[in-house]
């Protein structure tokens, strides 16, 4: 019981964050208000190569992380919509991904304009995540118990953008760097990211 309690106490989330970089087009708020429906694309995820992981396994890990992050962002946005903090219709990610897959994306590159037409939405949210390792706390817990060190376990570099489909232009971009220790799994990383980003995102009231 004492061991479990110690793990619970030590498995506390902390992030060292740098200042976020934010770009707004002059008409970002106006164009964001005019959008009625938006789509959240699966993020472009890159993982740092490791000697013990072959290329095919790494590719599958990146695909899995991408879908997990997309699901968390979608759920986060839906929750805020239910709270009345955002008034956009958010396309179901199953619909988004099915349309993209049918078009051969990401193996077949698509322009922003082509994705807008394909998905039939007014705005699209894209993102890029560069991870030093998969968003998992299991290895960190094991290491901490063995050597008693609970240092940073993941570096996360994020870039998130909103494009307006009607005008085919980038209206908002957000860049942020984070490092996490034990507990920095996908839901926690996305929650902390979105809490910060939403304060500067033109969709939120």
Tab-separated table of N, CA, C and O in Angstrom, residues 73-147:
chain	number	residue	atom	x	y	z
A	73	UNK	N	-8.001	15.929	-29.135
A	73	UNK	CA	-8.326	17.309	-29.523
A	73	UNK	C	-9.813	17.428	-29.844
A	73	UNK	O	-10.488	18.374	-29.417
A	74	UNK	N	-10.326	16.467	-30.585
A	74	UNK	CA	-11.748	16.446	-30.947
A	74	UNK	C	-12.626	16.413	-29.687
A	74	UNK	O	-13.582	17.194	-29.555
A	75	UNK	N	-12.290	15.513	-28.754
A	75	UNK	CA	-13.059	15.421	-27.517
A	75	UNK	C	-12.984	16.690	-26.699
A	75	UNK	O	-13.975	17.125	-26.103
A	76	UNK	N	-11.809	17.311	-26.681
A	76	UNK	CA	-11.630	18.560	-25.933
A	76	UNK	C	-12.500	19.665	-26.523
A	76	UNK	O	-13.164	20.398	-25.796
A	77	UNK	N	-12.514	19.757	-27.836
A	77	UNK	CA	-13.322	20.784	-28.504
A	77	UNK	C	-14.822	20.534	-28.310
A	77	UNK	O	-15.595	21.476	-28.089
A	78	UNK	N	-15.238	19.276	-28.376
A	78	UNK	CA	-16.652	18.952	-28.170
A	78	UNK	C	-17.104	19.331	-26.757
A	78	UNK	O	-18.225	19.830	-26.570
A	79	UNK	N	-16.256	19.091	-25.778
A	79	UNK	CA	-16.606	19.429	-24.400
A	79	UNK	C	-16.811	20.930	-24.263
A	79	UNK	O	-17.774	21.374	-23.623
A	80	UNK	N	-15.933	21.709	-24.872
A	80	UNK	CA	-16.078	23.170	-24.804
A	80	UNK	C	-17.305	23.642	-25.570
A	80	UNK	O	-17.949	24.608	-25.188
A	81	UNK	N	-17.639	22.937	-26.644
A	81	UNK	CA	-18.855	23.267	-27.384
A	81	UNK	C	-20.088	23.038	-26.501
A	81	UNK	O	-21.015	23.856	-26.481
A	82	UNK	N	-20.089	21.931	-25.769
A	82	UNK	CA	-21.218	21.631	-24.875
A	82	UNK	C	-21.320	22.646	-23.741
A	82	UNK	O	-22.391	22.844	-23.172
A	83	UNK	N	-20.202	23.299	-23.421
A	83	UNK	CA	-20.187	24.329	-22.385
A	83	UNK	C	-20.518	25.716	-22.927
A	83	UNK	O	-20.549	26.697	-22.189
A	84	UNK	N	-20.768	25.790	-24.247
A	84	UNK	CA	-21.115	27.057	-24.866
A	84	UNK	C	-19.940	27.978	-25.136
A	84	UNK	O	-20.123	29.168	-25.409
A	85	UNK	N	-18.717	27.433	-25.089
A	85	UNK	CA	-17.528	28.255	-25.296
A	85	UNK	C	-17.131	28.342	-26.769
A	85	UNK	O	-16.270	29.144	-27.132
A	86	UNK	N	-17.717	27.496	-27.595
A	86	UNK	CA	-17.462	27.519	-29.029
A	86	UNK	C	-18.760	27.127	-29.723
A	86	UNK	O	-19.510	26.279	-29.229
A	87	UNK	N	-19.053	27.770	-30.862
A	87	UNK	CA	-20.350	27.538	-31.504
A	87	UNK	C	-20.231	26.884	-32.882
A	87	UNK	O	-21.160	26.924	-33.680
A	88	UNK	N	-19.101	26.267	-33.169
A	88	UNK	CA	-18.905	25.634	-34.475
A	88	UNK	C	-19.413	24.187	-34.467
A	88	UNK	O	-19.361	23.504	-33.451
A	89	UNK	N	-19.883	23.750	-35.629
A	89	UNK	CA	-20.132	22.324	-35.808
A	89	UNK	C	-18.783	21.673	-36.104
A	89	UNK	O	-18.045	22.146	-36.965
A	90	UNK	N	-18.486	20.614	-35.393
A	90	UNK	CA	-17.188	19.942	-35.545
A	90	UNK	C	-17.413	18.594	-36.219
A	90	UNK	O	-18.113	17.737	-35.684
A	91	UNK	N	-16.854	18.449	-37.394
A	91	UNK	CA	-17.048	17.218	-38.154
A	91	UNK	C	-16.508	16.021	-37.375
A	91	UNK	O	-15.428	16.078	-36.786
A	92	UNK	N	-17.268	14.930	-37.376
A	92	UNK	CA	-16.812	13.725	-36.697
A	92	UNK	C	-15.497	13.258	-37.312
A	92	UNK	O	-15.347	13.237	-38.535
A	93	UNK	N	-14.562	12.875	-36.458
A	93	UNK	CA	-13.245	12.505	-36.979
A	93	UNK	C	-13.306	11.233	-37.826
A	93	UNK	O	-12.483	11.051	-38.722
A	94	UNK	N	-14.299	10.369	-37.576
A	94	UNK	CA	-14.447	9.185	-38.425
A	94	UNK	C	-14.778	9.594	-39.854
A	94	UNK	O	-14.273	8.999	-40.810
A	95	UNK	N	-15.614	10.628	-39.991
A	95	UNK	CA	-15.968	11.139	-41.318
A	95	UNK	C	-14.760	11.798	-41.968
A	95	UNK	O	-14.452	11.558	-43.145
A	96	UNK	N	-14.067	12.627	-41.192
A	96	UNK	CA	-12.865	13.302	-41.700
A	96	UNK	C	-11.841	12.291	-42.202
A	96	UNK	O	-11.340	12.394	-43.331
A	97	UNK	N	-11.543	11.303	-41.372
A	97	UNK	CA	-10.495	10.337	-41.713
A	97	UNK	C	-10.894	9.431	-42.872
A	97	UNK	O	-10.050	9.049	-43.692
A	98	UNK	N	-12.183	9.087	-42.954
A	98	UNK	CA	-12.650	8.232	-44.055
A	98	UNK	C	-12.502	8.958	-45.387
A	98	UNK	O	-12.071	8.368	-46.392
A	99	UNK	N	-12.843	10.243	-45.404
A	99	UNK	CA	-12.721	11.023	-46.634
A	99	UNK	C	-11.264	11.190	-47.032
A	99	UNK	O	-10.918	11.091	-48.219
A	100	UNK	N	-10.421	11.450	-46.049
A	100	UNK	CA	-8.997	11.614	-46.341
A	100	UNK	C	-8.387	10.305	-46.843
A	100	UNK	O	-7.598	10.305	-47.793
A	101	UNK	N	-8.762	9.213	-46.209
A	101	UNK	CA	-8.229	7.908	-46.614
A	101	UNK	C	-8.675	7.548	-48.021
A	101	UNK	O	-7.894	7.019	-48.824
A	102	UNK	N	-9.910	7.858	-48.355
A	102	UNK	CA	-10.434	7.572	-49.689
A	102	UNK	C	-9.665	8.356	-50.752
A	102	UNK	O	-9.492	7.880	-51.891
A	103	UNK	N	-9.197	9.537	-50.388
A	103	UNK	CA	-8.431	10.375	-51.318
A	103	UNK	C	-6.953	9.996	-51.351
A	103	UNK	O	-6.176	10.603	-52.096
A	104	UNK	N	-6.564	9.019	-50.510
A	104	UNK	CA	-5.176	8.571	-50.498
A	104	UNK	C	-4.251	9.368	-49.606
A	104	UNK	O	-3.033	9.200	-49.662
A	105	UNK	N	-4.812	10.241	-48.771
A	105	UNK	CA	-4.016	11.059	-47.857
A	105	UNK	C	-3.601	10.238	-46.640
A	105	UNK	O	-4.392	9.439	-46.156
A	106	UNK	N	-2.371	10.350	-46.129
A	106	UNK	CA	-1.345	11.356	-46.446
A	106	UNK	C	-0.335	10.924	-47.512
A	106	UNK	O	0.532	11.707	-47.871
A	107	UNK	N	-0.440	9.660	-47.976
A	107	UNK	CA	0.505	9.208	-49.007
A	107	UNK	C	0.414	10.092	-50.248
A	107	UNK	O	1.416	10.401	-50.898
A	108	UNK	N	-0.836	10.505	-50.586
A	108	UNK	CA	-1.055	11.452	-51.675
A	108	UNK	C	-1.213	12.844	-51.077
A	108	UNK	O	-2.202	13.111	-50.388
A	109	UNK	N	-0.257	13.744	-51.260
A	109	UNK	CA	-0.338	15.083	-50.664
A	109	UNK	C	-1.552	15.854	-51.184
A	109	UNK	O	-1.927	15.738	-52.356
A	110	UNK	N	-2.165	16.625	-50.309
A	110	UNK	CA	-3.305	17.474	-50.673
A	110	UNK	C	-3.022	18.898	-50.222
A	110	UNK	O	-2.484	19.112	-49.140
A	111	UNK	N	-3.395	19.864	-51.041
A	111	UNK	CA	-3.273	21.256	-50.636
A	111	UNK	C	-4.385	21.577	-49.641
A	111	UNK	O	-5.356	20.824	-49.493
A	112	UNK	N	-4.247	22.695	-48.968
A	112	UNK	CA	-5.285	23.120	-48.029
A	112	UNK	C	-6.618	23.284	-48.747
A	112	UNK	O	-7.670	22.875	-48.252
A	113	UNK	N	-6.579	23.880	-49.928
A	113	UNK	CA	-7.799	24.075	-50.709
A	113	UNK	C	-8.445	22.746	-51.070
A	113	UNK	O	-9.673	22.586	-50.984
A	114	UNK	N	-7.637	21.773	-51.454
A	114	UNK	CA	-8.166	20.459	-51.822
A	114	UNK	C	-8.790	19.761	-50.611
A	114	UNK	O	-9.826	19.094	-50.738
A	115	UNK	N	-8.173	19.914	-49.445
A	115	UNK	CA	-8.734	19.301	-48.239
A	115	UNK	C	-10.053	19.968	-47.854
A	115	UNK	O	-10.993	19.297	-47.420
A	116	UNK	N	-10.136	21.269	-48.019
A	116	UNK	CA	-11.381	21.984	-47.732
A	116	UNK	C	-12.522	21.479	-48.612
A	116	UNK	O	-13.634	21.220	-48.134
A	117	UNK	N	-12.235	21.332	-49.896
A	117	UNK	CA	-13.261	20.848	-50.827
A	117	UNK	C	-13.642	19.409	-50.535
A	117	UNK	O	-14.818	19.035	-50.570
A	118	UNK	N	-12.655	18.607	-50.229
A	118	UNK	CA	-12.895	17.199	-49.939
A	118	UNK	C	-13.758	17.013	-48.688
A	118	UNK	O	-14.698	16.212	-48.674
A	119	UNK	N	-13.450	17.778	-47.646
A	119	UNK	CA	-14.133	17.618	-46.369
A	119	UNK	C	-15.420	18.422	-46.279
A	119	UNK	O	-16.228	18.208	-45.378
A	120	UNK	N	-15.603	19.375	-47.203
A	120	UNK	CA	-16.824	20.201	-47.258
A	120	UNK	C	-17.059	20.942	-45.944
A	120	UNK	O	-18.130	20.870	-45.346
A	121	UNK	N	-16.028	21.656	-45.497
A	121	UNK	CA	-16.123	22.447	-44.270
A	121	UNK	C	-15.660	23.880	-44.545
A	121	UNK	O	-15.130	24.179	-45.612
A	122	UNK	N	-15.891	24.751	-43.557
A	122	UNK	CA	-15.504	26.161	-43.693
A	122	UNK	C	-14.105	26.440	-43.151
A	122	UNK	O	-13.484	27.437	-43.507
A	123	UNK	N	-13.640	25.567	-42.267
A	123	UNK	CA	-12.326	25.761	-41.673
A	123	UNK	C	-11.701	24.428	-41.305
A	123	UNK	O	-12.416	23.457	-41.023
A	124	UNK	N	-10.386	24.368	-41.322
A	124	UNK	CA	-9.702	23.135	-40.932
A	124	UNK	C	-8.610	23.457	-39.918
A	124	UNK	O	-7.924	24.472	-40.015
A	125	UNK	N	-8.488	22.557	-38.938
A	125	UNK	CA	-7.434	22.659	-37.932
A	125	UNK	C	-6.389	21.596	-38.238
A	125	UNK	O	-6.703	20.407	-38.331
A	126	UNK	N	-5.168	22.023	-38.425
A	126	UNK	CA	-4.067	21.096	-38.668
A	126	UNK	C	-3.047	21.258	-37.544
A	126	UNK	O	-2.997	22.301	-36.878
A	127	UNK	N	-2.239	20.236	-37.337
A	127	UNK	CA	-1.228	20.327	-36.287
A	127	UNK	C	-0.054	19.422	-36.597
A	127	UNK	O	-0.153	18.474	-37.382
A	128	UNK	N	1.055	19.741	-35.966
A	128	UNK	CA	2.283	18.983	-36.124
A	128	UNK	C	2.882	18.763	-34.739
A	128	UNK	O	3.086	19.725	-33.989
A	129	UNK	N	3.142	17.506	-34.406
A	129	UNK	CA	3.718	17.165	-33.108
A	129	UNK	C	5.055	16.468	-33.318
A	129	UNK	O	5.120	15.449	-34.014
A	130	UNK	N	6.100	17.016	-32.739
A	130	UNK	CA	7.411	16.359	-32.744
A	130	UNK	C	7.669	15.852	-31.332
A	130	UNK	O	7.752	16.643	-30.393
A	131	UNK	N	7.777	14.535	-31.192
A	131	UNK	CA	7.914	13.903	-29.885
A	131	UNK	C	9.272	13.217	-29.766
A	131	UNK	O	9.732	12.575	-30.711
A	132	UNK	N	9.866	13.307	-28.585
A	132	UNK	CA	11.116	12.587	-28.370
A	132	UNK	C	10.866	11.105	-28.143
A	132	UNK	O	11.730	10.272	-28.370
A	133	UNK	N	9.638	10.766	-27.694
A	133	UNK	CA	9.244	9.372	-27.517
A	133	UNK	C	7.716	9.321	-27.461
A	133	UNK	O	7.066	10.347	-27.302
A	134	UNK	N	7.108	8.129	-27.590
A	134	UNK	CA	5.650	8.039	-27.507
A	134	UNK	C	5.135	8.573	-26.175
A	134	UNK	O	5.850	8.555	-25.162
A	135	UNK	N	3.903	9.045	-26.168
A	135	UNK	CA	3.321	9.630	-24.967
A	135	UNK	C	2.832	8.534	-24.023
A	135	UNK	O	1.651	8.231	-23.955
A	136	UNK	N	3.764	7.928	-23.306
A	136	UNK	CA	3.444	6.843	-22.389
A	136	UNK	C	4.200	7.046	-21.099
A	136	UNK	O	5.355	7.471	-21.099
A	137	UNK	N	3.557	6.746	-19.965
A	137	UNK	CA	4.200	6.944	-18.672
A	137	UNK	C	4.744	5.656	-18.079
A	137	UNK	O	5.437	5.663	-17.070
A	138	UNK	N	4.464	4.512	-18.672
A	138	UNK	CA	4.861	3.241	-18.093
A	138	UNK	C	6.351	3.130	-17.849
A	138	UNK	O	6.806	2.764	-16.760
A	139	UNK	N	7.151	3.464	-18.858
A	139	UNK	CA	8.596	3.345	-18.736
A	139	UNK	C	9.138	4.318	-17.698
A	139	UNK	O	10.076	4.010	-16.968
A	140	UNK	N	8.540	5.491	-17.626
A	140	UNK	CA	9.012	6.486	-16.663
A	140	UNK	C	8.771	6.032	-15.232
A	140	UNK	O	9.611	6.229	-14.352
A	141	UNK	N	7.617	5.433	-14.978
A	141	UNK	CA	7.307	4.931	-13.641
A	141	UNK	C	8.296	3.849	-13.243
A	141	UNK	O	8.836	3.832	-12.139
A	142	UNK	N	8.553	2.921	-14.162
A	142	UNK	CA	9.482	1.830	-13.881
A	142	UNK	C	10.874	2.366	-13.573
A	142	UNK	O	11.527	1.943	-12.614
A	143	UNK	N	11.335	3.321	-14.355
A	143	UNK	CA	12.663	3.900	-14.152
A	143	UNK	C	12.729	4.652	-12.840
A	143	UNK	O	13.701	4.559	-12.089
A	144	UNK	N	11.686	5.382	-12.528
A	144	UNK	CA	11.668	6.155	-11.291
A	144	UNK	C	11.740	5.273	-10.061
A	144	UNK	O	12.413	5.599	-9.080
A	145	UNK	N	11.043	4.134	-10.101
A	145	UNK	CA	11.068	3.226	-8.969
A	145	UNK	C	12.436	2.590	-8.784
A	145	UNK	O	12.866	2.313	-7.668
A	146	UNK	N	13.128	2.360	-9.895
A	146	UNK	CA	14.427	1.703	-9.830
A	146	UNK	C	15.515	2.645	-9.350
A	146	UNK	O	16.307	2.328	-8.462
A	147	UNK	N	15.594	3.836	-9.937
A	147	UNK	CA	16.710	4.735	-9.616
A	147	UNK	C	16.287	5.978	-8.827
A	147	UNK	O	17.121	6.765	-8.425
